[in-house]
Short mmCIF file of C-alpha atoms in Angstrom, two decimals:
data_model
loop_
_atom_site.label_atom_id
_atom_site.label_comp_id
_atom_site.label_asym_id
_atom_site.label_seq_id
_atom_site.Cartn_x
_atom_site.Cartn_y
_atom_site.Cartn_z
CA UNK A 1 103.72 57.71 97.10
CA UNK A 2 102.41 59.57 100.17
CA UNK A 3 99.47 58.03 102.01
CA UNK A 4 96.84 59.73 104.21
CA UNK A 5 97.00 59.77 108.01
CA UNK A 6 93.84 58.09 109.31
CA UNK A 7 94.79 57.56 112.99
CA UNK A 8 96.82 59.55 115.52
CA UNK A 9 97.69 57.08 118.24
CA UNK A 10 94.35 55.99 119.68
CA UNK A 11 92.49 58.90 118.08
CA UNK A 12 90.91 59.56 114.70
CA UNK A 13 89.35 56.89 112.54
CA UNK A 14 86.10 56.80 110.54
CA UNK A 15 83.06 56.38 112.78
CA UNK A 16 80.36 57.19 110.24
CA UNK A 17 77.13 55.64 108.90
CA UNK A 18 77.58 53.08 106.16
CA UNK A 19 75.87 55.47 103.73
CA UNK A 20 78.80 57.88 104.05
CA UNK A 21 81.59 55.36 103.52
CA UNK A 22 81.60 55.60 99.68
CA UNK A 23 82.01 59.39 99.96
CA UNK A 24 84.75 59.00 102.60
CA UNK A 25 86.61 56.49 100.42
CA UNK A 26 86.26 58.74 97.36
CA UNK A 27 87.55 61.73 99.33
CA UNK A 28 90.45 59.74 100.79
CA UNK A 29 91.52 58.73 97.29
CA UNK A 30 91.22 62.32 96.02
CA UNK A 31 93.20 63.65 99.00
CA UNK A 32 95.96 61.11 98.38
CA UNK A 33 96.15 61.81 94.66
CA UNK A 34 95.67 65.55 94.48
CA UNK A 35 96.86 66.96 97.81
CA UNK A 36 99.58 64.54 98.88
CA UNK A 37 100.91 63.66 95.42
CA UNK A 38 99.99 66.79 93.42
CA UNK A 39 98.27 64.87 90.63
CA UNK A 40 97.34 67.14 87.69
CA UNK A 41 99.21 69.97 89.43
CA UNK A 42 96.48 70.40 92.04
CA UNK A 43 98.74 71.78 94.77
CA UNK A 44 100.43 74.11 92.29
CA UNK A 45 97.03 75.60 91.44
CA UNK A 46 96.07 75.80 95.13
CA UNK A 47 99.24 77.68 96.03
CA UNK A 48 98.80 80.06 93.12
CA UNK A 49 95.18 80.80 94.06
CA UNK A 50 95.89 81.21 97.79
CA UNK A 51 98.59 83.71 96.82
CA UNK A 52 96.62 85.71 94.25
CA UNK A 53 93.10 85.40 95.70
CA UNK A 54 94.02 84.97 99.36
CA UNK A 55 96.96 87.32 99.68
CA UNK A 56 99.63 84.94 101.01
CA UNK A 57 102.17 85.11 102.45
CA UNK A 58 100.82 86.89 105.52
CA UNK A 59 103.32 89.02 107.49
CA UNK A 60 105.25 88.08 110.62
CA UNK A 61 105.21 91.28 112.66
CA UNK A 62 107.12 92.16 115.83
CA UNK A 63 104.67 93.29 118.53
CA UNK A 64 106.59 96.27 119.86
CA UNK A 65 104.31 97.20 122.76
CA UNK A 66 103.71 93.64 123.92
CA UNK A 67 107.42 92.82 123.69
CA UNK A 68 108.16 95.77 125.97
CA UNK A 69 105.27 94.96 128.34
CA UNK A 70 106.38 91.36 128.80
CA UNK A 71 110.15 91.88 128.38
CA UNK A 72 109.90 89.07 125.85
CA UNK A 73 110.29 89.07 122.07
CA UNK A 74 106.74 88.59 120.76
CA UNK A 75 105.92 88.22 117.07
CA UNK A 76 102.50 88.06 115.43
CA UNK A 77 101.64 85.78 112.53
CA UNK A 78 99.03 87.95 110.83
CA UNK A 79 96.42 85.49 109.54
CA UNK A 80 93.88 88.25 110.20
CA UNK A 81 95.23 89.88 107.02
CA UNK A 82 94.35 86.89 104.83
CA UNK A 83 91.41 87.63 102.49
CA UNK A 84 88.22 87.35 104.52
CA UNK A 85 89.90 88.20 107.80
CA UNK A 86 90.92 84.77 109.13
CA UNK A 87 93.05 81.70 108.50
CA UNK A 88 89.92 79.81 107.44
CA UNK A 89 90.37 80.61 103.74
CA UNK A 90 93.39 78.29 103.46
CA UNK A 91 91.30 75.18 104.02
CA UNK A 92 88.08 76.45 102.43
CA UNK A 93 89.78 77.33 99.16
CA UNK A 94 91.69 74.04 99.18
CA UNK A 95 88.58 71.91 99.73
CA UNK A 96 86.35 73.76 97.26
CA UNK A 97 89.08 73.45 94.64
CA UNK A 98 89.40 69.74 95.46
CA UNK A 99 85.63 69.35 95.03
CA UNK A 100 85.93 70.77 91.51
CA UNK A 101 88.73 68.31 90.69
CA UNK A 102 86.45 65.52 92.01
CA UNK A 103 83.59 66.66 89.76
CA UNK A 104 81.24 67.63 92.60
CA UNK A 105 78.39 70.04 91.86
CA UNK A 106 77.53 71.49 95.27
CA UNK A 107 79.30 72.65 98.44
CA UNK A 108 77.96 72.45 101.99
CA UNK A 109 79.64 73.55 105.22
CA UNK A 110 79.00 74.25 108.88
CA UNK A 111 80.12 77.31 110.80
CA UNK A 112 80.21 78.57 114.37
CA UNK A 113 81.77 82.03 114.52
CA UNK A 114 80.96 82.45 110.85
CA UNK A 115 84.55 82.78 109.61
CA UNK A 116 84.62 79.30 108.07
CA UNK A 117 81.21 79.87 106.51
CA UNK A 118 82.40 83.20 105.15
CA UNK A 119 85.60 81.68 103.77
CA UNK A 120 83.69 78.79 102.17
CA UNK A 121 81.16 81.16 100.62
CA UNK A 122 83.98 83.29 99.21
CA UNK A 123 85.84 80.27 97.85
CA UNK A 124 82.65 78.86 96.31
CA UNK A 125 81.88 82.19 94.62
CA UNK A 126 85.49 82.43 93.41
CA UNK A 127 85.31 78.92 91.92
CA UNK A 128 81.68 79.17 90.72
CA UNK A 129 80.16 76.49 92.97
CA UNK A 130 76.69 76.57 94.61
CA UNK A 131 77.04 76.69 98.38
CA UNK A 132 74.88 76.13 101.49
CA UNK A 133 76.00 76.87 105.05
CA UNK A 134 74.51 75.38 108.24
CA UNK A 135 74.74 77.61 111.31
CA UNK A 136 73.21 77.35 114.77
CA UNK A 137 70.50 79.89 115.52
CA UNK A 138 72.39 81.13 118.60
CA UNK A 139 75.51 81.70 116.52
CA UNK A 140 73.51 83.47 113.80
CA UNK A 141 72.29 85.92 116.42
CA UNK A 142 75.85 86.38 117.73
CA UNK A 143 77.47 86.73 114.30
CA UNK A 144 75.01 88.64 112.11
CA UNK A 145 77.68 90.47 110.04
CA UNK A 146 79.23 87.17 108.92
CA UNK A 147 75.79 85.78 108.02
CA UNK A 148 75.28 88.80 105.80
CA UNK A 149 78.73 88.32 104.26
CA UNK A 150 77.90 84.71 103.38
CA UNK A 151 74.69 85.79 101.68
CA UNK A 152 76.53 88.58 99.88
CA UNK A 153 78.74 85.90 98.35
CA UNK A 154 75.65 84.01 97.15
CA UNK A 155 75.56 81.25 99.76
CA UNK A 156 72.36 80.04 101.40
CA UNK A 157 72.47 80.09 105.22
CA UNK A 158 70.38 77.38 106.90
CA UNK A 159 69.55 78.06 110.59
CA UNK A 160 69.85 75.10 112.98
CA UNK A 161 67.43 75.28 115.90
CA UNK A 162 68.06 71.97 117.65
CA UNK A 163 69.99 71.85 120.94
CA UNK A 164 71.69 75.08 121.93
CA UNK A 165 72.01 76.16 118.30
CA UNK A 166 75.81 76.24 118.20
CA UNK A 167 78.63 74.58 116.26
CA UNK A 168 78.03 71.00 117.45
CA UNK A 169 74.46 71.04 116.17
CA UNK A 170 75.49 72.73 112.91
CA UNK A 171 78.00 69.96 112.21
CA UNK A 172 75.37 67.29 112.90
CA UNK A 173 72.90 68.88 110.48
CA UNK A 174 75.54 69.25 107.76
CA UNK A 175 76.45 65.59 108.07
CA UNK A 176 72.77 64.65 107.69
CA UNK A 177 72.62 66.65 104.46
CA UNK A 178 75.81 65.04 103.18
CA UNK A 179 74.53 61.53 103.93
CA UNK A 180 71.66 62.04 101.45
CA UNK A 181 73.57 63.95 98.73
CA UNK A 182 77.02 62.33 98.67
CA UNK A 183 77.10 61.73 94.91
CA UNK A 184 76.91 65.41 94.00
CA UNK A 185 77.96 67.22 97.18
CA UNK A 186 81.23 67.86 99.02
CA UNK A 187 81.16 68.74 102.72
CA UNK A 188 83.84 71.32 103.58
CA UNK A 189 84.56 70.57 107.25
CA UNK A 190 86.00 73.69 108.84
CA UNK A 191 88.41 72.26 111.39
CA UNK A 192 90.70 69.31 112.04
CA UNK A 193 87.73 67.25 113.25
CA UNK A 194 85.49 64.63 111.69
CA UNK A 195 86.28 61.26 110.10
CA UNK A 196 89.56 60.63 108.27
CA UNK A 197 90.82 62.07 105.99
CA UNK A 198 89.40 65.44 107.18
CA UNK A 199 91.72 66.03 110.19
CA UNK A 200 94.85 65.42 108.12
CA UNK A 201 93.58 67.20 105.02
CA UNK A 202 92.50 70.34 106.86
CA UNK A 203 95.85 70.35 108.67
CA UNK A 204 97.70 70.10 105.37
CA UNK A 205 95.86 73.02 103.78
CA UNK A 206 96.57 75.13 106.88
CA UNK A 207 100.20 74.03 107.21
CA UNK A 208 101.10 76.93 104.93
CA UNK A 209 100.92 79.00 108.15
CA UNK A 210 103.75 77.12 109.85
CA UNK A 211 105.70 76.85 106.59
CA UNK A 212 105.72 80.64 106.43
CA UNK A 213 106.52 81.04 110.15
CA UNK A 214 109.52 78.78 109.66
CA UNK A 215 110.88 80.65 106.66
CA UNK A 216 110.05 84.10 108.08
CA UNK A 217 111.73 83.54 111.46
CA UNK A 218 114.75 82.06 109.69
CA UNK A 219 115.12 85.02 107.34
CA UNK A 220 114.21 87.77 109.86
CA UNK A 221 115.71 86.40 113.04
CA UNK A 222 118.12 83.68 111.88
CA UNK A 223 116.43 81.18 114.21
CA UNK A 224 113.32 79.12 114.75
CA UNK A 225 110.61 80.26 117.18
CA UNK A 226 111.20 79.35 120.80
CA UNK A 227 107.46 79.08 121.44
CA UNK A 228 104.31 79.11 119.32
CA UNK A 229 100.98 80.06 120.86
CA UNK A 230 97.59 79.52 119.19
CA UNK A 231 93.99 79.37 120.39
CA UNK A 232 92.30 75.98 120.11
CA UNK A 233 88.66 75.12 119.54
CA UNK A 234 88.45 72.38 116.94
CA UNK A 235 92.10 73.21 116.26
CA UNK A 236 92.52 74.27 112.63
CA UNK A 237 94.68 77.35 113.21
CA UNK A 238 96.46 75.51 116.01
CA UNK A 239 97.60 72.63 113.80
CA UNK A 240 98.28 75.03 110.94
CA UNK A 241 100.71 76.94 113.16
CA UNK A 242 102.23 73.78 114.69
CA UNK A 243 102.43 71.36 111.74
CA UNK A 244 105.92 72.16 110.45
CA UNK A 245 107.44 72.21 113.96
CA UNK A 246 106.23 68.89 115.37
CA UNK A 247 109.69 67.33 114.98
CA UNK A 248 111.49 70.38 116.41
CA UNK A 249 111.54 69.55 120.11
CA UNK A 250 113.17 72.88 120.95
CA UNK A 251 110.01 74.71 119.75
CA UNK A 252 107.39 74.75 122.52
CA UNK A 253 103.77 74.51 121.37
CA UNK A 254 100.89 75.95 123.44
CA UNK A 255 97.22 75.31 122.59
CA UNK A 256 95.03 77.87 124.40
CA UNK A 257 91.50 76.66 125.13
CA UNK A 258 88.40 78.53 126.24
CA UNK A 259 88.12 78.31 130.01
CA UNK A 260 84.70 80.00 129.88
CA UNK A 261 83.36 80.94 133.28
CA UNK A 262 84.62 77.84 135.12
CA UNK A 263 86.34 74.51 134.48
CA UNK A 264 83.71 72.72 136.56
CA UNK A 265 80.79 70.85 135.02
CA UNK A 266 77.08 70.63 135.80
CA UNK A 267 76.24 67.01 134.99
CA UNK A 268 72.61 67.38 136.01
CA UNK A 269 72.10 70.22 133.52
CA UNK A 270 74.42 68.61 130.94
CA UNK A 271 76.49 71.78 130.68
CA UNK A 272 80.22 72.45 130.88
CA UNK A 273 80.69 76.24 131.24
CA UNK A 274 83.87 76.05 129.15
CA UNK A 275 85.24 74.44 125.98
CA UNK A 276 88.50 72.96 127.30
CA UNK A 277 88.41 69.47 125.80
CA UNK A 278 92.20 69.02 125.72
CA UNK A 279 92.57 70.06 129.35
CA UNK A 280 89.54 68.36 130.89
CA UNK A 281 87.99 66.03 128.28
CA UNK A 282 87.72 62.26 128.13
CA UNK A 283 88.12 59.92 125.18
CA UNK A 284 85.00 59.34 123.09
CA UNK A 285 83.50 59.57 119.61
CA UNK A 286 81.92 62.69 118.11
CA UNK A 287 81.22 63.60 114.48
CA UNK A 288 83.00 60.61 113.02
CA UNK A 289 86.24 60.52 115.03
CA UNK A 290 87.58 59.33 118.37
CA UNK A 291 89.05 62.24 120.31
CA UNK A 292 88.92 64.12 123.62
CA UNK A 293 85.40 65.31 124.45
CA UNK A 294 83.42 67.04 127.16
CA UNK A 295 81.24 64.22 128.54
CA UNK A 296 79.25 63.39 131.63
CA UNK A 297 79.73 60.24 133.68
CA UNK A 298 77.45 58.31 131.31
CA UNK A 299 79.37 59.31 128.18
CA UNK A 300 76.80 61.86 127.03
CA UNK A 301 78.22 64.92 125.25
CA UNK A 302 78.06 68.04 127.41
CA UNK A 303 77.01 71.43 126.08
CA UNK A 304 80.08 73.68 125.92
CA UNK A 305 80.47 77.42 126.42
CA UNK A 306 82.78 80.22 125.37
CA UNK A 307 82.42 83.96 124.93
CA UNK A 308 83.86 83.14 121.49
CA UNK A 309 81.56 81.33 119.05
CA UNK A 310 84.46 79.68 117.22
CA UNK A 311 85.78 77.99 120.38
CA UNK A 312 82.33 76.87 121.56
CA UNK A 313 82.68 73.16 120.73
CA UNK A 314 82.58 70.07 122.94
CA UNK A 315 85.45 68.30 121.13
CA UNK A 316 88.80 68.90 119.50
CA UNK A 317 90.88 67.50 116.65
CA UNK A 318 92.19 63.94 117.14
CA UNK A 319 95.78 64.85 116.24
CA UNK A 320 95.83 67.53 118.93
CA UNK A 321 94.49 64.99 121.42
CA UNK A 322 97.35 62.63 120.54
CA UNK A 323 99.98 65.38 120.71
CA UNK A 324 98.76 66.36 124.18
CA UNK A 325 98.96 62.73 125.34
CA UNK A 326 102.49 62.59 123.93
CA UNK A 327 103.33 65.84 125.80
CA UNK A 328 104.37 67.49 122.54
CA UNK A 329 101.64 70.13 122.84
CA UNK A 330 100.83 71.85 126.13
CA UNK A 331 97.12 72.69 126.65
CA UNK A 332 96.27 75.76 128.72
CA UNK A 333 93.03 77.62 129.44
CA UNK A 334 91.98 81.28 129.50
CA UNK A 335 88.61 82.34 130.89
CA UNK A 336 86.07 84.70 129.32
CA UNK A 337 87.14 87.73 131.36
CA UNK A 338 90.84 87.40 130.54
CA UNK A 339 90.04 86.86 126.86
CA UNK A 340 87.98 90.05 126.79
CA UNK A 341 90.73 91.98 128.59
CA UNK A 342 93.18 90.74 125.96
CA UNK A 343 90.76 91.72 123.16
CA UNK A 344 90.90 95.34 124.38
CA UNK A 345 94.62 95.29 125.20
CA UNK A 346 95.76 94.14 121.75
CA UNK A 347 93.43 96.67 120.14
CA UNK A 348 94.90 99.53 122.19
CA UNK A 349 98.54 98.49 122.43
CA UNK A 350 99.11 97.21 118.89
CA UNK A 351 96.23 98.68 116.86
CA UNK A 352 94.98 95.17 116.01
CA UNK A 353 91.40 94.21 116.89
CA UNK A 354 91.57 90.41 117.23
CA UNK A 355 88.83 87.83 116.93
CA UNK A 356 87.60 86.72 120.34
CA UNK A 357 89.07 83.30 119.54
CA UNK A 358 92.51 84.85 118.99
CA UNK A 359 92.12 86.98 122.13
CA UNK A 360 92.41 83.80 124.21
CA UNK A 361 95.98 83.33 122.98
CA UNK A 362 96.88 86.86 124.07
CA UNK A 363 95.09 86.32 127.35
CA UNK A 364 97.53 83.47 127.99
CA UNK A 365 100.49 85.82 127.54
CA UNK A 366 98.98 88.33 129.98
CA UNK A 367 98.05 85.81 132.68
CA UNK A 368 101.57 84.36 132.63
CA UNK A 369 103.85 87.29 131.72
CA UNK A 370 101.81 90.40 132.60
CA UNK A 371 102.27 92.59 135.69
CA UNK A 372 99.83 90.38 137.60
CA UNK A 373 100.82 87.19 135.79
CA UNK A 374 101.47 83.97 137.64
CA UNK A 375 104.84 83.31 135.98
CA UNK A 376 103.84 79.71 135.44
CA UNK A 377 105.47 79.52 132.00
CA UNK A 378 109.02 80.48 131.10
CA UNK A 379 108.62 81.07 127.37
CA UNK A 380 111.55 80.33 125.09
CA UNK A 381 112.00 83.27 122.72
CA UNK A 382 111.00 84.46 120.25
CA UNK A 383 107.33 83.81 120.99
CA UNK A 384 105.11 83.65 117.89
CA UNK A 385 101.37 84.12 118.42
CA UNK A 386 99.07 83.11 115.60
CA UNK A 387 96.59 85.95 115.05
CA UNK A 388 94.01 83.58 113.63
CA UNK A 389 91.38 86.19 112.76
CA UNK A 390 90.32 89.81 113.03
CA UNK A 391 87.60 91.01 115.36
CA UNK A 392 85.17 92.77 113.02
CA UNK A 393 82.72 89.87 113.38
CA UNK A 394 82.88 90.08 117.18
CA UNK A 395 82.29 93.78 117.77
CA UNK A 396 78.63 93.43 118.73
CA UNK A 397 79.40 90.50 121.03
CA UNK A 398 82.33 92.42 122.51
CA UNK A 399 80.08 95.42 123.22
CA UNK A 400 77.48 93.24 124.95
CA UNK A 401 80.00 91.22 126.96
CA UNK A 402 82.06 94.29 127.93
CA UNK A 403 78.98 96.06 129.25
CA UNK A 404 78.46 93.17 131.69
CA UNK A 405 81.96 93.45 133.16
CA UNK A 406 84.28 95.89 134.86
CA UNK A 407 87.29 95.42 132.58
CA UNK A 408 90.45 97.34 133.39
CA UNK A 409 91.39 98.43 129.88
CA UNK A 410 88.00 98.58 128.13
CA UNK A 411 86.87 101.87 126.60
CA UNK A 412 84.10 103.83 128.28
CA UNK A 413 80.73 102.31 127.36
CA UNK A 414 78.36 105.13 128.40
CA UNK A 415 77.89 106.27 124.80
CA UNK A 416 75.80 103.14 124.19
CA UNK A 417 73.37 104.14 126.92
CA UNK A 418 72.22 107.31 125.13
#
């Protein structure tokens, strides 16, 4: 009988208040029985619902213009075409369904960019579960369309005003709620973070991405990918795209982090102007797990930054931290400007408007393989990029951030000055 992963090398674990341990133990047992061992046909129902409600499988598309630009075979895993516009539905639907099997009466979740909140609200409406979403005030202002989508699906959206009002604070508030309502409530964590079994469970629900990449490259190309590229904040789409290839050493795995405006830190202000925990972080504990974090010299968590709300987090999943230490996953960074350039390039060259999170992955291709690229990476082909989400939610942010910059391939912005 399969058992849950609770530790990944030195990372992971269950660093939570005693009041949450009964809920963690109950969830661990449910994950083992229903997800890992398919008790009562749980996984059969999940796969049927993610197909019929979610629209899986998502396509694997050759990127014709990018392949020509980079003289490299580039394929796109189109998670932006999953219902709701992002990979997030895989995990949200799985956890809300699990909550029903556990007999829970209420769903709570946190969200940064709003895609996880949207996916959870959709899944809760689909499965007839009351739902409340915690979201930082700063992120609400950056992601108003997704807030409206959550409310359209019947979810309550609770603004979080503490700190900088971003994902870190939203997670903290959601955990406080859960600590007082554990008997009736399930907390749908949106990434591969938090106390065990969340990192492994979220990975498993998202592993359908890499399962499909494996079968699609085999049937279309008669080979496995040479390289897989995915953006990394907490790391849910990253581990979803990597999970089925961890034992295939010939498949290179690149986790692209938000380099923000600089990889330096301002310890006096408590701010890191980036979100590159894998590349620059130190070991510590945040939100119930030991992992790589952005910290000052005294171990205090730094405030992170990214032009993308979904990557704006001071930590990362513990399994990704372990895989980086083991040199199985290579962490790289892309700054705000290059991510925005890539946002416009993919829109114009391929007709796909990506989420700003996803744009970081394409920024990595451009800064290494483009005409002005540094050539620092020799990608094994074919290269598969996980298009983790579509950019509808980011259009207002993209307008505001583009107006501040002189970007080579951005559209003319004078119409907004009328």
